[in-house]
């Protein structure tokens, strides 16, 4: 599955039927540091979205951060231990993993929509909810792990193609195409993808060092990519939404 499925019992131990020793505390702490601490790299993109007042994107990003931290924490604590010693946080580790998969994939689609720079807010709302709905349906169809079908990939590719189609239809190039942040974001995103791939092998990456690097590179890449769109300047007399509500109440 995505992100690995935990350390497997060695074949030699399984053949003898002996009970394998639990992972030492140092192993749990190393895994926690490599995976949970690096989840903090997902906070800066949320700050960028706050500046754009992207409330739905912030919600999805927070769900992604919380579910990823919960999953990685449980994975770090349960890794290499017997099943009867497994921890849970309200729900089981695998269930947090599923929520993380759905929210992360939705988050990527929302980034594509953000980069489309569509001025009509109604169209933006429709696209956001369509992305969330289609990703959820595709993930359920794929059994969340995409071992037999890959409908989730089709949804992501569709939104990526829509990004290119949006500018092709207008016959113009995106303003951020020459931005240095685009190159930085793409390079770091590629590095995150490579680290994520190597982190899928739990035997080669027992303490999930490569997976943690994918969090770090991915968080920094997202910060650059969410910053590609120029923020609209606030006009004189344009009060923030909360301020406007207060004035109306007064």
Tab-separated table of C-alpha atoms in Angstrom:
chain	number	residue	atom	x	y	z
A	1	UNK	CA	0.000	0.000	0.000
A	2	UNK	CA	0.965	3.678	-0.144
A	3	UNK	CA	3.581	4.530	2.440
A	4	UNK	CA	4.425	0.945	3.295
A	5	UNK	CA	2.592	-1.635	5.310
A	6	UNK	CA	4.874	-2.078	8.283
A	7	UNK	CA	7.846	-4.286	8.954
A	8	UNK	CA	7.153	-7.891	8.040
A	9	UNK	CA	8.150	-10.893	10.092
A	10	UNK	CA	11.470	-12.266	8.770
A	11	UNK	CA	11.037	-15.431	6.712
A	12	UNK	CA	13.456	-17.381	8.897
A	13	UNK	CA	11.507	-16.513	12.037
A	14	UNK	CA	8.166	-17.249	10.391
A	15	UNK	CA	9.416	-20.682	9.280
A	16	UNK	CA	10.421	-21.695	12.816
A	17	UNK	CA	7.204	-20.415	14.349
A	18	UNK	CA	9.185	-18.565	17.019
A	19	UNK	CA	7.927	-15.258	18.376
A	20	UNK	CA	10.057	-12.455	16.904
A	21	UNK	CA	11.509	-9.915	19.335
A	22	UNK	CA	9.816	-6.536	19.517
A	23	UNK	CA	11.516	-3.491	18.051
A	24	UNK	CA	13.643	-1.753	20.688
A	25	UNK	CA	12.566	1.650	22.004
A	26	UNK	CA	15.355	3.342	20.049
A	27	UNK	CA	13.836	2.001	16.818
A	28	UNK	CA	10.408	3.422	17.685
A	29	UNK	CA	11.933	6.812	18.536
A	30	UNK	CA	13.981	6.913	15.318
A	31	UNK	CA	10.913	6.124	13.229
A	32	UNK	CA	8.918	8.773	15.114
A	33	UNK	CA	11.594	11.374	14.449
A	34	UNK	CA	11.961	10.519	10.751
A	35	UNK	CA	8.230	10.424	9.981
A	36	UNK	CA	6.280	12.468	12.544
A	37	UNK	CA	8.663	15.379	13.045
A	38	UNK	CA	9.044	15.797	9.288
A	39	UNK	CA	5.246	16.080	9.008
A	40	UNK	CA	5.716	19.609	10.378
A	41	UNK	CA	7.002	20.560	6.916
A	42	UNK	CA	3.347	20.537	5.831
A	43	UNK	CA	2.556	23.564	8.022
A	44	UNK	CA	4.143	26.336	5.850
A	45	UNK	CA	1.838	25.562	2.869
A	46	UNK	CA	-1.135	26.050	5.208
A	47	UNK	CA	0.159	29.513	6.102
A	48	UNK	CA	0.365	30.362	2.390
A	49	UNK	CA	-3.242	29.248	1.909
A	50	UNK	CA	-4.343	31.400	4.843
A	51	UNK	CA	-2.978	34.428	3.000
A	52	UNK	CA	-5.069	33.472	-0.033
A	53	UNK	CA	-8.103	32.879	2.240
A	54	UNK	CA	-8.507	29.399	0.751
A	55	UNK	CA	-10.710	27.987	3.496
A	56	UNK	CA	-11.534	24.644	1.882
A	57	UNK	CA	-7.886	24.084	0.983
A	58	UNK	CA	-6.901	24.877	4.573
A	59	UNK	CA	-9.463	22.365	5.838
A	60	UNK	CA	-8.170	19.621	3.520
A	61	UNK	CA	-4.578	20.521	4.391
A	62	UNK	CA	-5.282	20.300	8.134
A	63	UNK	CA	-7.011	16.934	7.675
A	64	UNK	CA	-3.990	15.760	5.698
A	65	UNK	CA	-1.578	16.953	8.381
A	66	UNK	CA	-3.524	15.464	11.305
A	67	UNK	CA	-4.195	12.134	9.602
A	68	UNK	CA	-0.594	11.844	8.388
A	69	UNK	CA	0.751	12.586	11.873
A	70	UNK	CA	-1.667	10.122	13.498
A	71	UNK	CA	-0.819	7.391	11.002
A	72	UNK	CA	2.928	7.950	11.218
A	73	UNK	CA	2.796	8.085	15.032
A	74	UNK	CA	0.938	4.779	15.225
A	75	UNK	CA	3.215	3.263	12.607
A	76	UNK	CA	6.251	4.330	14.632
A	77	UNK	CA	4.830	2.920	17.865
A	78	UNK	CA	3.469	-0.319	16.365
A	79	UNK	CA	6.302	-1.026	13.936
A	80	UNK	CA	7.969	-4.377	14.548
A	81	UNK	CA	5.811	-5.246	17.573
A	82	UNK	CA	3.264	-8.023	18.013
A	83	UNK	CA	-0.301	-7.288	16.861
A	84	UNK	CA	-1.721	-7.550	20.380
A	85	UNK	CA	0.505	-4.663	21.448
A	86	UNK	CA	-0.737	-2.317	18.724
A	87	UNK	CA	-1.780	1.204	19.660
A	88	UNK	CA	-4.722	3.138	18.270
A	89	UNK	CA	-5.906	6.768	18.331
A	90	UNK	CA	-9.719	6.711	18.291
A	91	UNK	CA	-9.458	4.655	15.090
A	92	UNK	CA	-6.915	2.130	13.878
A	93	UNK	CA	-3.628	2.876	12.135
A	94	UNK	CA	-4.832	1.650	8.729
A	95	UNK	CA	-7.934	3.848	8.935
A	96	UNK	CA	-5.800	6.939	9.553
A	97	UNK	CA	-3.727	5.829	6.567
A	98	UNK	CA	-6.821	5.773	4.352
A	99	UNK	CA	-7.862	9.263	5.461
A	100	UNK	CA	-4.330	10.456	4.774
A	101	UNK	CA	-4.393	8.998	1.256
A	102	UNK	CA	-7.732	10.649	0.415
A	103	UNK	CA	-6.814	14.059	1.853
A	104	UNK	CA	-3.335	14.083	0.286
A	105	UNK	CA	-4.649	13.224	-3.177
A	106	UNK	CA	-7.420	15.822	-2.858
A	107	UNK	CA	-4.818	18.371	-1.752
A	108	UNK	CA	-2.808	17.797	-4.936
A	109	UNK	CA	-5.910	18.283	-7.107
A	110	UNK	CA	-6.715	21.492	-5.218
A	111	UNK	CA	-3.215	22.749	-6.008
A	112	UNK	CA	-3.878	22.224	-9.726
A	113	UNK	CA	-7.123	24.185	-9.388
A	114	UNK	CA	-5.294	26.963	-7.533
A	115	UNK	CA	-2.706	27.198	-10.328
A	116	UNK	CA	-5.485	27.556	-12.911
A	117	UNK	CA	-6.035	31.077	-11.513
A	118	UNK	CA	-9.743	31.058	-12.380
A	119	UNK	CA	-11.304	34.382	-11.403
A	120	UNK	CA	-14.897	33.114	-11.202
A	121	UNK	CA	-15.278	32.007	-7.595
A	122	UNK	CA	-18.342	29.878	-8.367
A	123	UNK	CA	-16.323	27.827	-10.854
A	124	UNK	CA	-13.590	27.444	-8.239
A	125	UNK	CA	-16.089	26.156	-5.673
A	126	UNK	CA	-17.534	23.619	-8.118
A	127	UNK	CA	-14.059	22.369	-9.058
A	128	UNK	CA	-12.968	22.049	-5.433
A	129	UNK	CA	-15.946	19.972	-4.396
A	130	UNK	CA	-15.742	17.945	-7.597
A	131	UNK	CA	-12.102	17.151	-6.832
A	132	UNK	CA	-12.878	16.060	-3.267
A	133	UNK	CA	-15.819	13.915	-4.393
A	134	UNK	CA	-14.044	12.262	-7.320
A	135	UNK	CA	-10.949	11.457	-5.271
A	136	UNK	CA	-13.038	9.881	-2.521
A	137	UNK	CA	-15.002	7.753	-4.997
A	138	UNK	CA	-11.821	6.743	-6.838
A	139	UNK	CA	-10.060	5.798	-3.617
A	140	UNK	CA	-12.952	3.603	-2.494
A	141	UNK	CA	-13.040	2.021	-5.963
A	142	UNK	CA	-9.285	1.364	-5.740
A	143	UNK	CA	-9.567	-0.132	-2.261
A	144	UNK	CA	-7.387	2.828	-1.128
A	145	UNK	CA	-4.110	1.073	-2.021
A	146	UNK	CA	-4.482	0.932	-5.849
A	147	UNK	CA	-3.216	-2.655	-6.015
A	148	UNK	CA	-5.718	-3.777	-8.670
A	149	UNK	CA	-7.137	-0.548	-10.148
A	150	UNK	CA	-5.783	3.001	-10.510
A	151	UNK	CA	-8.832	5.244	-10.809
A	152	UNK	CA	-7.235	7.672	-8.337
A	153	UNK	CA	-4.386	8.299	-10.757
A	154	UNK	CA	-6.897	8.986	-13.535
A	155	UNK	CA	-8.531	11.690	-11.397
A	156	UNK	CA	-5.197	13.377	-10.610
A	157	UNK	CA	-4.103	13.228	-14.265
A	158	UNK	CA	-7.458	14.698	-15.335
A	159	UNK	CA	-6.961	17.751	-13.116
A	160	UNK	CA	-3.339	18.087	-14.248
A	161	UNK	CA	-4.491	18.069	-17.889
A	162	UNK	CA	-7.213	20.577	-17.019
A	163	UNK	CA	-4.499	22.902	-15.747
A	164	UNK	CA	-2.755	22.803	-19.125
A	165	UNK	CA	-6.051	22.960	-21.003
A	166	UNK	CA	-7.134	26.071	-19.125
A	167	UNK	CA	-4.170	28.084	-20.451
A	168	UNK	CA	-4.241	26.461	-23.903
A	169	UNK	CA	-7.886	27.483	-24.301
A	170	UNK	CA	-6.991	31.108	-23.521
A	171	UNK	CA	-3.965	30.996	-25.802
A	172	UNK	CA	-1.657	32.307	-23.087
A	173	UNK	CA	1.156	31.089	-20.874
A	174	UNK	CA	0.766	31.071	-17.085
A	175	UNK	CA	2.379	34.070	-15.398
A	176	UNK	CA	4.332	31.797	-13.067
A	177	UNK	CA	6.007	29.788	-15.852
A	178	UNK	CA	9.220	31.796	-15.588
A	179	UNK	CA	9.156	31.921	-11.787
A	180	UNK	CA	12.153	30.504	-9.951
A	181	UNK	CA	9.724	29.056	-7.406
A	182	UNK	CA	8.316	26.788	-10.116
A	183	UNK	CA	11.690	25.179	-10.769
A	184	UNK	CA	12.362	24.841	-7.048
A	185	UNK	CA	8.968	23.321	-6.429
A	186	UNK	CA	9.288	20.826	-9.288
A	187	UNK	CA	12.811	19.739	-8.329
A	188	UNK	CA	11.868	19.294	-4.673
A	189	UNK	CA	8.647	17.545	-5.693
A	190	UNK	CA	10.652	15.131	-7.827
A	191	UNK	CA	13.021	14.507	-4.915
A	192	UNK	CA	10.011	13.849	-2.662
A	193	UNK	CA	8.608	11.352	-5.177
A	194	UNK	CA	11.928	9.488	-5.430
A	195	UNK	CA	12.279	9.299	-1.641
A	196	UNK	CA	8.651	8.169	-1.334
A	197	UNK	CA	9.272	5.372	-3.843
A	198	UNK	CA	12.319	4.047	-2.011
A	199	UNK	CA	10.473	4.420	1.301
A	200	UNK	CA	7.857	1.886	0.164
A	201	UNK	CA	10.344	-0.945	0.805
A	202	UNK	CA	10.031	-1.431	4.567
A	203	UNK	CA	12.863	-3.939	4.662
A	204	UNK	CA	15.326	-1.530	3.043
A	205	UNK	CA	13.976	1.494	4.957
A	206	UNK	CA	13.174	-0.067	8.324
A	207	UNK	CA	13.077	3.214	10.251
A	208	UNK	CA	11.452	5.116	7.340
A	209	UNK	CA	14.276	7.592	6.799
A	210	UNK	CA	13.510	7.875	3.050
A	211	UNK	CA	9.789	8.293	3.781
A	212	UNK	CA	10.582	11.108	6.206
A	213	UNK	CA	12.678	12.844	3.552
A	214	UNK	CA	9.677	12.685	1.222
A	215	UNK	CA	7.669	14.607	3.856
A	216	UNK	CA	10.400	17.230	4.171
A	217	UNK	CA	10.966	17.733	0.443
A	218	UNK	CA	7.237	17.551	-0.267
A	219	UNK	CA	6.353	20.201	2.313
A	220	UNK	CA	8.967	22.621	0.995
A	221	UNK	CA	7.912	21.931	-2.606
A	222	UNK	CA	4.270	22.638	-1.781
A	223	UNK	CA	5.236	25.920	-0.133
A	224	UNK	CA	6.928	27.064	-3.351
A	225	UNK	CA	4.108	25.799	-5.585
A	226	UNK	CA	1.260	27.360	-3.572
A	227	UNK	CA	3.197	30.642	-3.720
A	228	UNK	CA	3.326	30.652	-7.538
A	229	UNK	CA	0.054	32.522	-7.911
A	230	UNK	CA	0.375	36.271	-7.213
A	231	UNK	CA	-1.790	37.281	-4.274
A	232	UNK	CA	-4.424	39.876	-5.183
A	233	UNK	CA	-3.718	43.237	-3.619
A	234	UNK	CA	-6.303	44.399	-1.116
A	235	UNK	CA	-8.079	47.464	-2.356
A	236	UNK	CA	-8.594	50.494	-0.190
A	237	UNK	CA	-11.679	50.032	1.930
A	238	UNK	CA	-11.704	46.248	1.337
A	239	UNK	CA	-12.162	44.883	4.828
A	240	UNK	CA	-11.357	41.272	5.710
A	241	UNK	CA	-14.448	38.971	5.828
A	242	UNK	CA	-14.488	38.749	9.617
A	243	UNK	CA	-14.166	42.507	9.919
A	244	UNK	CA	-17.064	43.004	7.499
A	245	UNK	CA	-19.261	40.723	9.578
A	246	UNK	CA	-18.438	42.714	12.705
A	247	UNK	CA	-19.317	45.984	10.997
A	248	UNK	CA	-22.652	44.565	9.839
A	249	UNK	CA	-23.441	43.360	13.361
A	250	UNK	CA	-22.600	46.763	14.801
